[in-house]
Tab-separated table of C-alpha atoms in Angstrom:
chain	number	residue	atom	x	y	z
Z	1	UNK	CA	20.417	-43.915	33.706
Z	2	UNK	CA	17.140	-42.059	34.037
Z	3	UNK	CA	15.400	-41.379	30.758
Z	4	UNK	CA	12.856	-38.626	30.234
Z	5	UNK	CA	9.351	-39.981	30.294
Z	6	UNK	CA	7.661	-40.205	26.925
Z	7	UNK	CA	4.241	-38.628	26.617
Z	8	UNK	CA	1.372	-41.053	26.782
Z	9	UNK	CA	-0.948	-41.329	23.763
Z	10	UNK	CA	-3.489	-39.204	25.644
Z	11	UNK	CA	-1.043	-36.414	26.530
Z	12	UNK	CA	-1.846	-33.097	24.842
Z	13	UNK	CA	1.330	-31.641	23.422
Z	14	UNK	CA	1.593	-27.838	23.011
Z	15	UNK	CA	0.691	-26.800	19.485
Z	16	UNK	CA	3.322	-24.974	17.489
Z	17	UNK	CA	2.180	-21.399	16.974
Z	18	UNK	CA	2.504	-20.287	13.384
Z	19	UNK	CA	2.673	-16.652	12.328
Z	20	UNK	CA	-0.560	-15.464	10.708
Z	21	UNK	CA	-0.655	-15.561	6.933
Z	22	UNK	CA	-0.297	-12.110	5.385
Z	23	UNK	CA	-3.040	-11.608	2.805
Z	24	UNK	CA	-2.334	-8.585	0.604
Z	25	UNK	CA	-5.606	-7.307	-0.866
Z	26	UNK	CA	-5.278	-5.152	-3.973
Z	27	UNK	CA	-8.070	-3.432	-5.837
Z	28	UNK	CA	-7.433	-4.980	-9.230
Z	29	UNK	CA	-7.537	-3.465	-12.709
Z	30	UNK	CA	-8.239	-4.305	-16.326
Z	31	UNK	CA	-4.684	-3.088	-16.981
Z	32	UNK	CA	-2.319	-6.077	-16.678
Z	33	UNK	CA	0.449	-3.780	-15.413
Z	34	UNK	CA	-1.485	-3.388	-12.166
Z	35	UNK	CA	-1.448	-7.064	-11.199
Z	36	UNK	CA	2.183	-7.435	-12.327
Z	37	UNK	CA	3.170	-4.577	-10.001
Z	38	UNK	CA	1.206	-6.037	-7.077
Z	39	UNK	CA	2.915	-9.404	-7.523
Z	40	UNK	CA	6.309	-7.688	-7.640
Z	41	UNK	CA	5.505	-5.925	-4.381
Z	42	UNK	CA	4.589	-9.212	-2.737
Z	43	UNK	CA	7.796	-10.849	-3.974
Z	44	UNK	CA	9.732	-8.028	-2.339
Z	45	UNK	CA	7.954	-8.590	0.962
Z	46	UNK	CA	8.727	-12.304	0.829
Z	47	UNK	CA	12.393	-11.540	0.159
Z	48	UNK	CA	12.601	-9.447	3.347
Z	49	UNK	CA	10.907	-12.092	5.504
Z	50	UNK	CA	11.370	-15.501	3.872
Z	51	UNK	CA	9.620	-17.437	6.648
Z	52	UNK	CA	6.371	-15.492	6.309
Z	53	UNK	CA	3.615	-16.881	4.106
Z	54	UNK	CA	2.272	-14.069	1.920
Z	55	UNK	CA	-0.777	-14.458	-0.314
Z	56	UNK	CA	-2.227	-12.048	-2.879
Z	57	UNK	CA	-5.888	-11.428	-3.705
Z	58	UNK	CA	-7.904	-8.855	-5.634
Z	59	UNK	CA	-11.235	-7.150	-5.004
Z	60	UNK	CA	-12.130	-6.908	-8.682
Z	61	UNK	CA	-10.991	-7.619	-12.268
Z	62	UNK	CA	-8.052	-9.898	-11.369
Z	63	UNK	CA	-7.712	-13.360	-9.863
Z	64	UNK	CA	-7.443	-14.845	-7.352
Z	65	UNK	CA	-10.389	-13.265	-5.575
Z	66	UNK	CA	-10.309	-12.530	-1.862
Z	67	UNK	CA	-13.077	-15.070	-1.221
Z	68	UNK	CA	-11.249	-17.733	-3.218
Z	69	UNK	CA	-7.993	-17.293	-1.307
Z	70	UNK	CA	-9.734	-17.293	2.070
Z	71	UNK	CA	-11.601	-20.495	1.195
Z	72	UNK	CA	-8.352	-22.147	0.147
Z	73	UNK	CA	-6.553	-21.092	3.318
Z	74	UNK	CA	-9.358	-22.452	5.483
Z	75	UNK	CA	-9.331	-25.752	3.572
Z	76	UNK	CA	-5.590	-26.039	4.218
Z	77	UNK	CA	-6.125	-25.654	7.940
Z	78	UNK	CA	-4.849	-22.084	8.281
Z	79	UNK	CA	-6.405	-20.362	11.287
Z	80	UNK	CA	-4.889	-16.874	11.520
Z	81	UNK	CA	-4.776	-14.241	8.770
Z	82	UNK	CA	-3.770	-10.595	8.664
Z	83	UNK	CA	-5.599	-8.937	5.778
Z	84	UNK	CA	-3.700	-5.912	4.511
Z	85	UNK	CA	-5.498	-3.557	2.106
Z	86	UNK	CA	-3.023	-2.380	-0.509
Z	87	UNK	CA	-4.437	1.135	-0.332
Z	88	UNK	CA	-2.833	4.480	0.413
Z	89	UNK	CA	-5.775	6.033	2.267
Z	90	UNK	CA	-8.849	5.017	4.225
Z	91	UNK	CA	-11.498	5.581	1.587
Z	92	UNK	CA	-14.491	3.520	0.444
Z	93	UNK	CA	-12.594	0.352	-0.380
Z	94	UNK	CA	-10.877	0.194	3.022
Z	95	UNK	CA	-13.998	1.147	4.957
Z	96	UNK	CA	-16.604	-0.865	3.063
Z	97	UNK	CA	-15.419	-3.283	0.354
Z	98	UNK	CA	-12.630	-4.993	2.282
Z	99	UNK	CA	-14.565	-5.460	5.560
Z	100	UNK	CA	-17.574	-6.769	3.595
Z	101	UNK	CA	-15.617	-9.503	1.835
Z	102	UNK	CA	-13.788	-10.439	5.043
Z	103	UNK	CA	-17.108	-10.883	6.862
Z	104	UNK	CA	-17.972	-13.638	4.360
Z	105	UNK	CA	-14.812	-15.624	5.154
Z	106	UNK	CA	-15.051	-19.195	6.513
Z	107	UNK	CA	-15.781	-19.081	10.264
Z	108	UNK	CA	-12.705	-21.174	11.036
Z	109	UNK	CA	-10.476	-18.247	10.073
Z	110	UNK	CA	-9.502	-15.591	12.562
Z	111	UNK	CA	-8.879	-12.450	10.508
Z	112	UNK	CA	-7.504	-9.085	11.559
Z	113	UNK	CA	-7.608	-6.212	9.060
Z	114	UNK	CA	-4.377	-4.198	9.066
Z	115	UNK	CA	-4.236	-0.461	8.572
Z	116	UNK	CA	-3.911	1.045	5.100
Z	117	UNK	CA	-0.452	2.140	4.021
Z	118	UNK	CA	-0.779	5.879	4.599
Z	119	UNK	CA	0.201	8.072	6.178
Z	120	UNK	CA	3.794	6.986	6.711
Z	121	UNK	CA	7.298	8.466	6.433
Z	122	UNK	CA	8.134	5.437	4.307
Z	123	UNK	CA	5.681	6.646	1.648
Z	124	UNK	CA	7.418	10.028	1.601
Z	125	UNK	CA	10.730	8.248	1.158
Z	126	UNK	CA	9.278	6.201	-1.711
Z	127	UNK	CA	7.973	9.357	-3.428
Z	128	UNK	CA	11.407	10.973	-3.161
Z	129	UNK	CA	13.081	7.808	-4.473
Z	130	UNK	CA	10.956	8.017	-7.629
Z	131	UNK	CA	11.691	11.741	-8.035
Z	132	UNK	CA	15.428	11.102	-7.803
Z	133	UNK	CA	15.166	8.201	-10.236
Z	134	UNK	CA	13.472	10.638	-12.646
Z	135	UNK	CA	16.591	12.820	-12.623
Z	136	UNK	CA	16.272	15.154	-9.632
Z	137	UNK	CA	18.757	15.336	-6.768
Z	138	UNK	CA	18.494	16.560	-3.165
Z	139	UNK	CA	20.239	19.735	-4.314
Z	140	UNK	CA	17.273	20.468	-6.599
Z	141	UNK	CA	14.725	20.579	-3.795
Z	142	UNK	CA	14.842	24.286	-3.003
Z	143	UNK	CA	14.079	25.230	-6.630
Z	144	UNK	CA	11.579	22.467	-7.433
Z	145	UNK	CA	7.839	22.388	-6.816
Z	146	UNK	CA	6.107	19.028	-6.665
Z	147	UNK	CA	2.604	18.059	-7.683
Z	148	UNK	CA	1.611	15.079	-5.543
Z	149	UNK	CA	-0.937	13.491	-7.863
Z	150	UNK	CA	-3.255	10.809	-6.471
Z	151	UNK	CA	-6.082	8.819	-8.035
Z	152	UNK	CA	-8.726	10.894	-6.233
Z	153	UNK	CA	-11.616	10.223	-3.888
Z	154	UNK	CA	-14.883	11.707	-2.665
Z	155	UNK	CA	-14.088	10.634	0.886
Z	156	UNK	CA	-13.112	13.645	3.048
Z	157	UNK	CA	-10.792	11.511	5.177
Z	158	UNK	CA	-8.889	10.341	2.117
Z	159	UNK	CA	-8.618	13.874	0.697
Z	160	UNK	CA	-7.359	15.136	4.071
Z	161	UNK	CA	-4.766	12.339	4.135
Z	162	UNK	CA	-3.431	13.384	0.725
Z	163	UNK	CA	-3.233	17.010	1.854
Z	164	UNK	CA	-1.396	15.896	4.989
Z	165	UNK	CA	1.098	13.907	2.913
Z	166	UNK	CA	1.686	16.929	0.657
Z	167	UNK	CA	2.435	19.094	3.718
Z	168	UNK	CA	4.828	16.503	5.106
Z	169	UNK	CA	6.609	16.219	1.751
Z	170	UNK	CA	6.961	20.017	1.666
Z	171	UNK	CA	8.672	19.878	5.067
Z	172	UNK	CA	11.430	17.689	3.620
Z	173	UNK	CA	12.718	20.695	1.660
Z	174	UNK	CA	10.851	20.983	-1.664
Z	175	UNK	CA	10.058	24.626	-2.388
Z	176	UNK	CA	6.332	23.904	-2.766
Z	177	UNK	CA	4.077	20.836	-2.888
Z	178	UNK	CA	0.511	20.841	-4.186
Z	179	UNK	CA	-1.896	17.879	-4.130
Z	180	UNK	CA	-3.783	16.970	-7.306
Z	181	UNK	CA	-6.247	14.304	-8.321
Z	182	UNK	CA	-6.944	12.248	-11.441
Z	183	UNK	CA	-10.652	11.876	-10.652
Z	184	UNK	CA	-13.424	12.745	-8.166
Z	185	UNK	CA	-11.615	15.769	-6.684
Z	186	UNK	CA	-9.889	18.931	-7.842
Z	187	UNK	CA	-7.440	20.262	-8.877
Z	188	UNK	CA	-6.335	18.118	-11.774
Z	189	UNK	CA	-2.637	17.477	-12.346
Z	190	UNK	CA	-2.276	19.954	-15.212
Z	191	UNK	CA	-3.957	22.726	-13.209
Z	192	UNK	CA	-1.678	22.149	-10.203
Z	193	UNK	CA	1.371	22.313	-12.495
Z	194	UNK	CA	0.163	25.621	-13.942
Z	195	UNK	CA	-0.558	26.984	-10.465
Z	196	UNK	CA	3.023	26.300	-9.394
Z	197	UNK	CA	4.279	28.055	-12.532
Z	198	UNK	CA	2.070	31.032	-11.715
Z	199	UNK	CA	3.649	31.123	-8.260
Z	200	UNK	CA	7.046	31.538	-9.891
Z	201	UNK	CA	8.374	28.026	-9.313
Z	202	UNK	CA	11.290	27.435	-11.677
Z	203	UNK	CA	11.081	23.662	-11.980
Z	204	UNK	CA	7.926	21.540	-11.572
Z	205	UNK	CA	7.873	17.783	-10.991
Z	206	UNK	CA	4.844	15.503	-10.900
Z	207	UNK	CA	5.004	12.640	-8.414
Z	208	UNK	CA	2.201	10.089	-8.902
Z	209	UNK	CA	0.997	9.074	-5.451
Z	210	UNK	CA	-0.356	5.762	-6.701
Z	211	UNK	CA	0.868	2.221	-6.193
Z	212	UNK	CA	0.619	0.722	-9.677
Z	213	UNK	CA	0.110	1.660	-13.325
Z	214	UNK	CA	-3.396	1.862	-14.758
Z	215	UNK	CA	-6.004	4.184	-16.237
Z	216	UNK	CA	-5.826	6.882	-13.570
Z	217	UNK	CA	-2.006	6.936	-13.392
Z	218	UNK	CA	-2.023	7.310	-17.192
Z	219	UNK	CA	-4.329	10.280	-16.723
Z	220	UNK	CA	-1.855	11.775	-14.242
Z	221	UNK	CA	0.952	11.363	-16.769
Z	222	UNK	CA	-1.145	13.005	-19.487
Z	223	UNK	CA	-1.902	15.906	-17.149
Z	224	UNK	CA	1.787	16.329	-16.406
Z	225	UNK	CA	2.544	16.585	-20.119
Z	226	UNK	CA	-0.397	18.911	-20.767
Z	227	UNK	CA	0.601	21.217	-17.927
Z	228	UNK	CA	4.226	21.337	-19.064
Z	229	UNK	CA	5.861	19.663	-16.074
Z	230	UNK	CA	9.646	19.391	-16.262
Z	231	UNK	CA	9.821	16.018	-14.527
Z	232	UNK	CA	7.424	13.069	-14.311
Z	233	UNK	CA	8.251	10.428	-11.735
Z	234	UNK	CA	7.115	6.826	-11.877
Z	235	UNK	CA	4.373	5.282	-9.732
Z	236	UNK	CA	5.439	4.045	-6.288
Z	237	UNK	CA	5.436	0.400	-7.332
Z	238	UNK	CA	7.837	-2.152	-5.830
Z	239	UNK	CA	10.412	-0.320	-3.733
Z	240	UNK	CA	12.325	-1.119	-0.540
Z	241	UNK	CA	10.233	1.435	1.337
Z	242	UNK	CA	6.990	-0.237	0.315
Z	243	UNK	CA	8.287	-3.695	1.223
Z	244	UNK	CA	9.151	-2.428	4.706
Z	245	UNK	CA	5.833	-0.600	5.043
Z	246	UNK	CA	3.769	-3.695	4.279
Z	247	UNK	CA	5.659	-5.632	6.949
Z	248	UNK	CA	5.261	-2.712	9.366
Z	249	UNK	CA	1.480	-2.802	8.923
Z	250	UNK	CA	1.463	-6.596	9.322
Z	251	UNK	CA	3.495	-6.396	12.528
Z	252	UNK	CA	1.246	-3.619	13.808
Z	253	UNK	CA	-1.857	-5.749	13.340
Z	254	UNK	CA	-0.215	-8.635	15.178
Z	255	UNK	CA	0.825	-6.368	18.049
Z	256	UNK	CA	-2.743	-5.048	18.441
Z	257	UNK	CA	-4.009	-8.626	18.571
Z	258	UNK	CA	-1.583	-9.504	21.381
Z	259	UNK	CA	-2.594	-6.406	23.346
Z	260	UNK	CA	-6.296	-7.231	22.933
Z	261	UNK	CA	-5.642	-10.791	24.103
């Protein structure tokens, strides 16, 4: 009986191609709730795709650092990484901080930076999930105005992205949606709530357009109370929509790499 020939010691066998490691890069915060929320998000991503290796790193305040994780991956022999900024808009951190730290990575690593999370219909779905969890229903939409309250930025692209998200949320049926900001930009949350009241809106809800708890989300909540909002939703945090969105951005980065190749 003929047996298949065994490879000689000098034969080069095809290398198994491993999926790139997904490195989720969060900003970090002195507030421990921030890191706890980021880790919960990452656990959700792992649960949706168990075979994917997902690592977490922080730009500031928390550990592990981005540089530390990249050094460890290189030492383990990892070659391909998709770095995903856990950011809602393309502001300073996405344009400057993240690329700067990635440029300092070990040369053995091939790194592709994924797109930020917004804009995306999945973010709109996550916002609505939090509003419904706060007590609203789809039947309340036509009589409810929403303040979409973000952390704030001086970057015009980021401000435009928040305004775009507010318009898209309005198109889902809420009677009015106004953007607001906890810092850097105006209006503040309390002023946006009062503006909706002045427009005759019967019920006002504040939807924090932020990923995790912290100082600025606390400021949004305080503004909601000061302005007299009827409903205050929770931060986006770990949700099925966010889990899917992170994987969507990861897959998008991989697809761009294949096209470029």
